mmCIF file of C-alpha atoms in Angstrom:
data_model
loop_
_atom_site.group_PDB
_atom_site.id
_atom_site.type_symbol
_atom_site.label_atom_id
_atom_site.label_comp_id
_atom_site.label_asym_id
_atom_site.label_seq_id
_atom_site.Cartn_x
_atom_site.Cartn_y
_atom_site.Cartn_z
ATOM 1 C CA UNK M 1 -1.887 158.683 141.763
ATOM 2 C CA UNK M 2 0.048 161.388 143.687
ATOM 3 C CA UNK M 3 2.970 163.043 142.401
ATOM 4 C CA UNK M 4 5.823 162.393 144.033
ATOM 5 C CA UNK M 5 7.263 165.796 145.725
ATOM 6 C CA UNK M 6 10.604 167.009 144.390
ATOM 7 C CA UNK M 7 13.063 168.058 146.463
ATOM 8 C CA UNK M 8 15.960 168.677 144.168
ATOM 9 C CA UNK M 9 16.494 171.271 141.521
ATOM 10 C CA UNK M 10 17.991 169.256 139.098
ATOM 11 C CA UNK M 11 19.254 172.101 137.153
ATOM 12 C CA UNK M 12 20.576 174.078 139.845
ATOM 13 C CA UNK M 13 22.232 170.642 141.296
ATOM 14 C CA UNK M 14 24.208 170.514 137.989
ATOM 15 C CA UNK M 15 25.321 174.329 137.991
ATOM 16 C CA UNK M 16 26.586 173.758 141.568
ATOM 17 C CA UNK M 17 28.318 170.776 140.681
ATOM 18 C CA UNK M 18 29.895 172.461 137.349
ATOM 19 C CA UNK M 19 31.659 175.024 139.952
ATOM 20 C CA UNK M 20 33.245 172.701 142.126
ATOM 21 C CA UNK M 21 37.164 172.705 142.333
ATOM 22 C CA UNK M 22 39.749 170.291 142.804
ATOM 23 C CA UNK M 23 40.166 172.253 146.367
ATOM 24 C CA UNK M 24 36.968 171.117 147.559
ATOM 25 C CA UNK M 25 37.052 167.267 146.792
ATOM 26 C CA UNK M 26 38.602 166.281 150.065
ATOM 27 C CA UNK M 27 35.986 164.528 151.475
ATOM 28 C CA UNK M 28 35.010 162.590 148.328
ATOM 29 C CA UNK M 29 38.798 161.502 148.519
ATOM 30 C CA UNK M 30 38.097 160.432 152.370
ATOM 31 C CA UNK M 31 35.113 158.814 150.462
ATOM 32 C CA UNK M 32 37.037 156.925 147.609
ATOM 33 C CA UNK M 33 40.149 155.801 150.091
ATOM 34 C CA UNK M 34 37.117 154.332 152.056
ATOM 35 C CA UNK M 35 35.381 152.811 149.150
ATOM 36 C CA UNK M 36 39.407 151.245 148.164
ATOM 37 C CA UNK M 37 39.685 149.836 151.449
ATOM 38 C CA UNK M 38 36.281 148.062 151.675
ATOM 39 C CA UNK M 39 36.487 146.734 147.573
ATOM 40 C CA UNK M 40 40.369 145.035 148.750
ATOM 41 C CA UNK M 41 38.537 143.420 151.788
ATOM 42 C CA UNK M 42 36.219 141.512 149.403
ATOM 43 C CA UNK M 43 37.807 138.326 148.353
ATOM 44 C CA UNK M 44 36.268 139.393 144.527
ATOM 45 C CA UNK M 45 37.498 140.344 141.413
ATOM 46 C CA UNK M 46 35.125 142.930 139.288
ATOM 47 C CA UNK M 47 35.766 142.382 135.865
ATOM 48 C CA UNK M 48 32.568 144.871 134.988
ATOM 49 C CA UNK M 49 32.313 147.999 136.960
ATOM 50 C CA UNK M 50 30.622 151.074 136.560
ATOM 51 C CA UNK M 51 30.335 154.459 138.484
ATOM 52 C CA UNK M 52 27.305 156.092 139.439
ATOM 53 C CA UNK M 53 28.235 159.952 140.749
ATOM 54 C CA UNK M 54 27.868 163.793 139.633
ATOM 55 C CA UNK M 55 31.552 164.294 139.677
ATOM 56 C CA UNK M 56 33.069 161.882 136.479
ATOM 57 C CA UNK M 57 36.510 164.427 136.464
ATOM 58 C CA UNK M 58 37.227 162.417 140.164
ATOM 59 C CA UNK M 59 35.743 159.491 140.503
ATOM 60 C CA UNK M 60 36.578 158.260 137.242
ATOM 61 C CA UNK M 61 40.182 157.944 138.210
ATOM 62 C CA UNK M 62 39.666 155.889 141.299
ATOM 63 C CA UNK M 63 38.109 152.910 139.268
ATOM 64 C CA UNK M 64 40.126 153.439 135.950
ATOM 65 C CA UNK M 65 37.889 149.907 134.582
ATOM 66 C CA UNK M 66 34.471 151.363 135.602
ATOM 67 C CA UNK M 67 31.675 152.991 133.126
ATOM 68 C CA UNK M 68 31.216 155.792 134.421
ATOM 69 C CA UNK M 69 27.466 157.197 134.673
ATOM 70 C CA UNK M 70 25.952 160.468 135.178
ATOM 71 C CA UNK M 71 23.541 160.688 138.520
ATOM 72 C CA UNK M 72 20.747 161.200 136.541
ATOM 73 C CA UNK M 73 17.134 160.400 137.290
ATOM 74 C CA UNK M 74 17.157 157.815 135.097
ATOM 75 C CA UNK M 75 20.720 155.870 134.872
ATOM 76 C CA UNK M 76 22.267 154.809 131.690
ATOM 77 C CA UNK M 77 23.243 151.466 132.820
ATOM 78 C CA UNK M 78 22.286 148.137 130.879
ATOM 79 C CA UNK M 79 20.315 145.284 132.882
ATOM 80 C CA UNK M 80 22.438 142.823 134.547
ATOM 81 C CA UNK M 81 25.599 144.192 132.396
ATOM 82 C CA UNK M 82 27.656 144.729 135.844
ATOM 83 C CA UNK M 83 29.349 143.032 138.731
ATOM 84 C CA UNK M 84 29.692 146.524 140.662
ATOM 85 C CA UNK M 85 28.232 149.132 140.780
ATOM 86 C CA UNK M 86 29.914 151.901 143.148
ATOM 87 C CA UNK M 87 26.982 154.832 143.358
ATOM 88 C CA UNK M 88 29.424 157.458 144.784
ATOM 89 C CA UNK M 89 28.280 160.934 146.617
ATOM 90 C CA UNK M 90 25.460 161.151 144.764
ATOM 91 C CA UNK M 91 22.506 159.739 146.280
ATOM 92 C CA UNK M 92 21.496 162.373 149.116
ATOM 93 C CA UNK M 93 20.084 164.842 146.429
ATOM 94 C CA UNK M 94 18.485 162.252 144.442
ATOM 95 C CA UNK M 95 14.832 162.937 144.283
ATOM 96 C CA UNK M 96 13.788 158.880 143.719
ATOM 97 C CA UNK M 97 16.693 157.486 145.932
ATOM 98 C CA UNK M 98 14.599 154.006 145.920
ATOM 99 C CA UNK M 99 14.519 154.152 142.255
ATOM 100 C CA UNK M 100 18.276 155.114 142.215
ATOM 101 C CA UNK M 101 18.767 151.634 143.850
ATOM 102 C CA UNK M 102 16.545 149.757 142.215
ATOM 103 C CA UNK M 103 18.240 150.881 138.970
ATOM 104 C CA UNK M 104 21.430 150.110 140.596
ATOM 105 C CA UNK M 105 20.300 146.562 141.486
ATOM 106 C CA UNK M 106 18.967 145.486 137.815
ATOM 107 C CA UNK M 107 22.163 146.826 136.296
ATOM 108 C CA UNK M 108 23.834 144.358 138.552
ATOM 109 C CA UNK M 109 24.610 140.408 137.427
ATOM 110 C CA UNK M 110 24.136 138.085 139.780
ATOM 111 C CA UNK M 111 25.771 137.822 143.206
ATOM 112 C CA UNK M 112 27.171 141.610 141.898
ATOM 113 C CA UNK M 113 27.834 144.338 144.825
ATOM 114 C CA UNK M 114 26.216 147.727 144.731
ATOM 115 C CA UNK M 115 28.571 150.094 147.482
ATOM 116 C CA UNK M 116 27.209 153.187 147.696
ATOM 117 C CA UNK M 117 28.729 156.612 149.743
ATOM 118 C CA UNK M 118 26.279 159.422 150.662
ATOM 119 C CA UNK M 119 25.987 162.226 153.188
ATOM 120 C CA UNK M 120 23.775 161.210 155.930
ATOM 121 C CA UNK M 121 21.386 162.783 158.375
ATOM 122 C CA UNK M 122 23.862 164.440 160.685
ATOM 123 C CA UNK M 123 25.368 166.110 157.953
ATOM 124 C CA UNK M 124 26.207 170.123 158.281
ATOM 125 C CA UNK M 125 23.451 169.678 161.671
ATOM 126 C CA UNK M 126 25.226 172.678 163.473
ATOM 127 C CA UNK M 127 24.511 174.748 159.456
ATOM 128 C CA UNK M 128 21.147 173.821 159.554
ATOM 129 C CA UNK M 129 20.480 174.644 163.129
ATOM 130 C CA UNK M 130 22.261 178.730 162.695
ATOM 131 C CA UNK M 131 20.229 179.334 160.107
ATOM 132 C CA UNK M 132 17.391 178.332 161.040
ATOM 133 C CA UNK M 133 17.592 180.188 164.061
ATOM 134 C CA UNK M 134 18.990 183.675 162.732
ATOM 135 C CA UNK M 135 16.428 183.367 159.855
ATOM 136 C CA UNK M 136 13.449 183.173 162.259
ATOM 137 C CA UNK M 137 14.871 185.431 164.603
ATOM 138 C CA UNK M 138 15.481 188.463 161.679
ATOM 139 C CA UNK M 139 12.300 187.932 159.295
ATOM 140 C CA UNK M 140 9.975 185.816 161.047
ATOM 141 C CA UNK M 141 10.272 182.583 159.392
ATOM 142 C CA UNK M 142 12.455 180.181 157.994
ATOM 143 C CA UNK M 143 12.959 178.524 154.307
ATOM 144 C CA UNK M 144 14.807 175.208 153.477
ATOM 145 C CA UNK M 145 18.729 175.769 153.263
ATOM 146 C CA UNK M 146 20.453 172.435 154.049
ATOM 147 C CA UNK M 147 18.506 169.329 151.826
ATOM 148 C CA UNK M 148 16.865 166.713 154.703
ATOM 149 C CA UNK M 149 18.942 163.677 154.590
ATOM 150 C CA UNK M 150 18.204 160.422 155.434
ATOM 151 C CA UNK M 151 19.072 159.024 158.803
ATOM 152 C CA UNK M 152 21.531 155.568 158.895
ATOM 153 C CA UNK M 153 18.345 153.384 159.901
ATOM 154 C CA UNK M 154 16.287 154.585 156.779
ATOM 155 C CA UNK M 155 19.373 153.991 154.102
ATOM 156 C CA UNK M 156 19.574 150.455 155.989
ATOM 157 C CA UNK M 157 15.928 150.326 154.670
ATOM 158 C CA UNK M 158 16.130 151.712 151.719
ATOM 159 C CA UNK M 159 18.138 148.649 150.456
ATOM 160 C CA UNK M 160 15.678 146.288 151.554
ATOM 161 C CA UNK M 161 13.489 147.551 149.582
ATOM 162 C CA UNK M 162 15.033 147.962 146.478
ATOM 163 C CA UNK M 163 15.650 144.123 147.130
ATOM 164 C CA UNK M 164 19.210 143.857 147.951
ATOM 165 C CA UNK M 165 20.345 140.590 149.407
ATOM 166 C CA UNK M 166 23.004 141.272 152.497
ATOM 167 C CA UNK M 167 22.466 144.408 153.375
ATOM 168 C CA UNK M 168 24.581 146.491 155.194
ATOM 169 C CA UNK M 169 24.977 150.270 156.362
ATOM 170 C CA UNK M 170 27.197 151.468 158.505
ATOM 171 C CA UNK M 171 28.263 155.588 159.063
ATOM 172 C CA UNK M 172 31.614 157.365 159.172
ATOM 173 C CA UNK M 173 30.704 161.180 160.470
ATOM 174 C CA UNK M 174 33.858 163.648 160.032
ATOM 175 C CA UNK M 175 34.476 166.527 161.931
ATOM 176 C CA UNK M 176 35.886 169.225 160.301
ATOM 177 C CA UNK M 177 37.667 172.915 161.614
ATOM 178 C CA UNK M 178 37.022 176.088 159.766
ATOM 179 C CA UNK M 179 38.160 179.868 160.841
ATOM 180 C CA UNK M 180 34.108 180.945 160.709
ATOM 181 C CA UNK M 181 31.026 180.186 158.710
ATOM 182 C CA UNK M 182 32.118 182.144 155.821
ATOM 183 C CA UNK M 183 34.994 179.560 155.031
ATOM 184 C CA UNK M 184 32.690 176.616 155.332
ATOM 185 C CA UNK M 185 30.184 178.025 152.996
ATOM 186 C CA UNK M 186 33.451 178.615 150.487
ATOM 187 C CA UNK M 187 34.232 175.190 150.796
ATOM 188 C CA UNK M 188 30.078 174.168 150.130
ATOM 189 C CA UNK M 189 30.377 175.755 147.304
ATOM 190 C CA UNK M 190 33.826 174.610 146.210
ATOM 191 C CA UNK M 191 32.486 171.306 147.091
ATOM 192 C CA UNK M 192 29.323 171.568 144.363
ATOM 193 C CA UNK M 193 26.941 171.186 147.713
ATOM 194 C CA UNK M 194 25.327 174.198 147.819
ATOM 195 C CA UNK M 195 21.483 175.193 148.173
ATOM 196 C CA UNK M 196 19.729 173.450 145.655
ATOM 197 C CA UNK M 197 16.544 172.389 146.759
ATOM 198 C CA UNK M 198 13.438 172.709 144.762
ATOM 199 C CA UNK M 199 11.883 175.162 147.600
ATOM 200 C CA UNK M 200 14.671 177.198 148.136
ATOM 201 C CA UNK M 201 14.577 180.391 148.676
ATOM 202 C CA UNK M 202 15.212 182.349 145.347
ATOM 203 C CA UNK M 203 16.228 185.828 146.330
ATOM 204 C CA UNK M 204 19.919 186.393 148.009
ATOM 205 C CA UNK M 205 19.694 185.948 151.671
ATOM 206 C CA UNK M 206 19.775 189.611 153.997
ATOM 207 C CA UNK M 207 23.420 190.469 155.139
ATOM 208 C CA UNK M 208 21.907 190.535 158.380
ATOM 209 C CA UNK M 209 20.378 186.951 158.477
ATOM 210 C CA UNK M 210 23.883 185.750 157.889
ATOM 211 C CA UNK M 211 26.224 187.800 159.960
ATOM 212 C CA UNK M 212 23.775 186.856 163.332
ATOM 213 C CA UNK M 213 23.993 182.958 161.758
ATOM 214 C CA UNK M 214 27.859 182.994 162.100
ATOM 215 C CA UNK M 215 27.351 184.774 165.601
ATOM 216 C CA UNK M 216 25.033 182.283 166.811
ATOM 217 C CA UNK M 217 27.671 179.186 165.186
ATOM 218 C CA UNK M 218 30.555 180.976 166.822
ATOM 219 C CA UNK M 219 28.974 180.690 170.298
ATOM 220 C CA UNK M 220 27.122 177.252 169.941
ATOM 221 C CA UNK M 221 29.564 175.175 168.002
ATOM 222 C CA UNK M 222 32.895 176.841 168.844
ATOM 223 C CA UNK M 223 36.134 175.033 169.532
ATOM 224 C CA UNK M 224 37.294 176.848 172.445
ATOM 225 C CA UNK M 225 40.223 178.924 170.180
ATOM 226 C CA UNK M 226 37.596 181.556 168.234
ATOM 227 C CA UNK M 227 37.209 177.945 165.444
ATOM 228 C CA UNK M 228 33.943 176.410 164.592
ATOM 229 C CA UNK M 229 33.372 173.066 163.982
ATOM 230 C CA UNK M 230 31.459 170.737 160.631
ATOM 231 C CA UNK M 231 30.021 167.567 160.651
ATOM 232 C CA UNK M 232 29.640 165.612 157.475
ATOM 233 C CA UNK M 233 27.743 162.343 157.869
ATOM 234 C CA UNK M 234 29.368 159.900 155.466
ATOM 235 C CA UNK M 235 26.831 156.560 154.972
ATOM 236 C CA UNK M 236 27.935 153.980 153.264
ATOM 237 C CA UNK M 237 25.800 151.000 151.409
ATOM 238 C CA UNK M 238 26.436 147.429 150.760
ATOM 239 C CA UNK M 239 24.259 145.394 149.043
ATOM 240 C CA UNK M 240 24.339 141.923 146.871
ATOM 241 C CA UNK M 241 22.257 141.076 143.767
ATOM 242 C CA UNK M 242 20.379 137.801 144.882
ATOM 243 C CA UNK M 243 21.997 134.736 144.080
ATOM 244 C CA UNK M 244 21.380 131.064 144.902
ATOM 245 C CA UNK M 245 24.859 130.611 146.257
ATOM 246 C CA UNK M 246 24.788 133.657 149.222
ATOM 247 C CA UNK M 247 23.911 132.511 152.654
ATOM 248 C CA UNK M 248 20.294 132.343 153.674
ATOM 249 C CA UNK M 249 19.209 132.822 157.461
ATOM 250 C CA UNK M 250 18.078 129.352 158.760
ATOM 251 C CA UNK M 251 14.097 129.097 159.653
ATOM 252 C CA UNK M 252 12.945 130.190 163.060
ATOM 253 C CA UNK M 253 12.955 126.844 165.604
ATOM 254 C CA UNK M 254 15.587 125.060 162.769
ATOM 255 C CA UNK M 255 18.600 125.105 164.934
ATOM 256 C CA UNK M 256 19.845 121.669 166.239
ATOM 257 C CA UNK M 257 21.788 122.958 169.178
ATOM 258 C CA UNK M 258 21.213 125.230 172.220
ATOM 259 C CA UNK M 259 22.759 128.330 172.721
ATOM 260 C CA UNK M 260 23.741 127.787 175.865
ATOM 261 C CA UNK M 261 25.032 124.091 175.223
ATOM 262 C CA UNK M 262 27.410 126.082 172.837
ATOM 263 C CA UNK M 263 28.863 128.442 175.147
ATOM 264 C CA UNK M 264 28.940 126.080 177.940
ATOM 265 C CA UNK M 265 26.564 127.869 180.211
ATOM 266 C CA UNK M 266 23.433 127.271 182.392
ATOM 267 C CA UNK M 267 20.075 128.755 181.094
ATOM 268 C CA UNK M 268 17.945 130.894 182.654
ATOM 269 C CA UNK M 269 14.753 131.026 182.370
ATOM 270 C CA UNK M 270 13.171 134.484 181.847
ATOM 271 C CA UNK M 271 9.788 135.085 184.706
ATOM 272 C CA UNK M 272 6.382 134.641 182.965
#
């Protein structure tokens, strides 16, 4: 059997996240507000939540009911003990994130919701690209500096396969303003989302690889008024334990009515 690859450092993950500020939790707060608004639209009451995420000191608060559980490899939550689960900013460094939903899905009763916020594939894109570029440009080559995540249509996927019923992913990318690079790697790091991939490199990058970076993000992603601009890709994830009582798509050739008989139209018939 092959070993799967690890992209995280799991222990560098956890000293990031131990330096984060209060400061830097803005967009987890866009996150949680989001997370509020879709939980009031669901004609539910949770009477057993619980809180997947690697930042208990906020999320915590915005589901006072909810066990709250560390993003671990392996989650401490009982089998079917839950009717949400809310897996919250968590799952982009995760280096099973099938297994994170599976887990998520067993730990859920039946007809339970698993919501789930992320950064997606489009997230810190402009970063990634600088980098890149100065990197290759000063030493030759490039090393990973931004972790690879997933791409809306692959999360959509992923909860298939951990075999949710219903589900659903949908993006919210934010744009955000900073003076110059420097600030936005302050807020990374403020944030608990710095560099910590596996691969990484492990020596301090040159001075020079990162001044010609914030050149090159200056003149490729400026605002016009000497700014720079940050995406963050937020994806968010709605699934539903099975249950005998959701609604099941009808068999292929069941329906009982036309189409256009419904909408009061003529049919045309597409040329062999």
């Amino acid at each position: 059997m092959t070993a799967q690859p690890i992209m995280t450092d799991l222990a560098k993950l956890a000293r990031n996240r131990a330096r984060a500020t209060p400061a830097g939790m803005f967009l987890h707060q866009s996150a949680a507000d989001e997370i509020q608004d879709r939980l009031e639209l669901i004609n539910k009451s949770f009477k057993a939540p619980a809180i997947v995420t690697g930042f208990p000191s906020f999320w915590a608060p915005q589901l006072p009911a909810a066990l709250a559980a560390p993003a671990d490899e392996v989650l401490t939550l009982d089998q079917g003990a839950h009717d949400l689960v809310v897996h919250a900013m968590a799952l982009h460094w995760a280096n099973d994130p099938v297994g994170q939903l599976i887990q998520c899905r067993r730990a859920l009763r039946a007809d339970g919701l698993f919501l789930s916020v992320c950064f997606g594939g489009q997230t810190l894109h402009e970063l990634r690209a600088c980098l890149g570029q100065a990197e290759a440009t000063i030493t030759g080559g490039m090393s990973p500096r931004v972790a690879p995540m997933a791409e809306l249509r692959d999360m959509g996927a992923l909860l298939q396969r951990a075999g949710f019923a219903l589900p659903v992913a949908d993006a919210m990318p934010l744009r955000v303003e900073y003076d110059d690079m420097w600030r936005l790697m302050r807020d990374l790091r403020s944030m608990g989302e710095t560099n910590a991939l596996h691969a990484r490199l492990r020596r301090p990058t040159a001075r020079k690889v990162l001044e010609h970076a914030a050149d090159l993000y200056h003149s490729h992603f400026g605002t016009g008024d000497g700014r720079i601009v940050a995406t963050f890709d937020l994806i968010f994830l709605t699934g539903w334990a099975p249950d005998d009582s959701q609604p099941k798509p009808l068999r292929p050739g069941s329906a009982k009515q036309r189409l256009a008989d419904a909408l009061h139209t003529d049919e045309t018939k597409l040329p062999n």
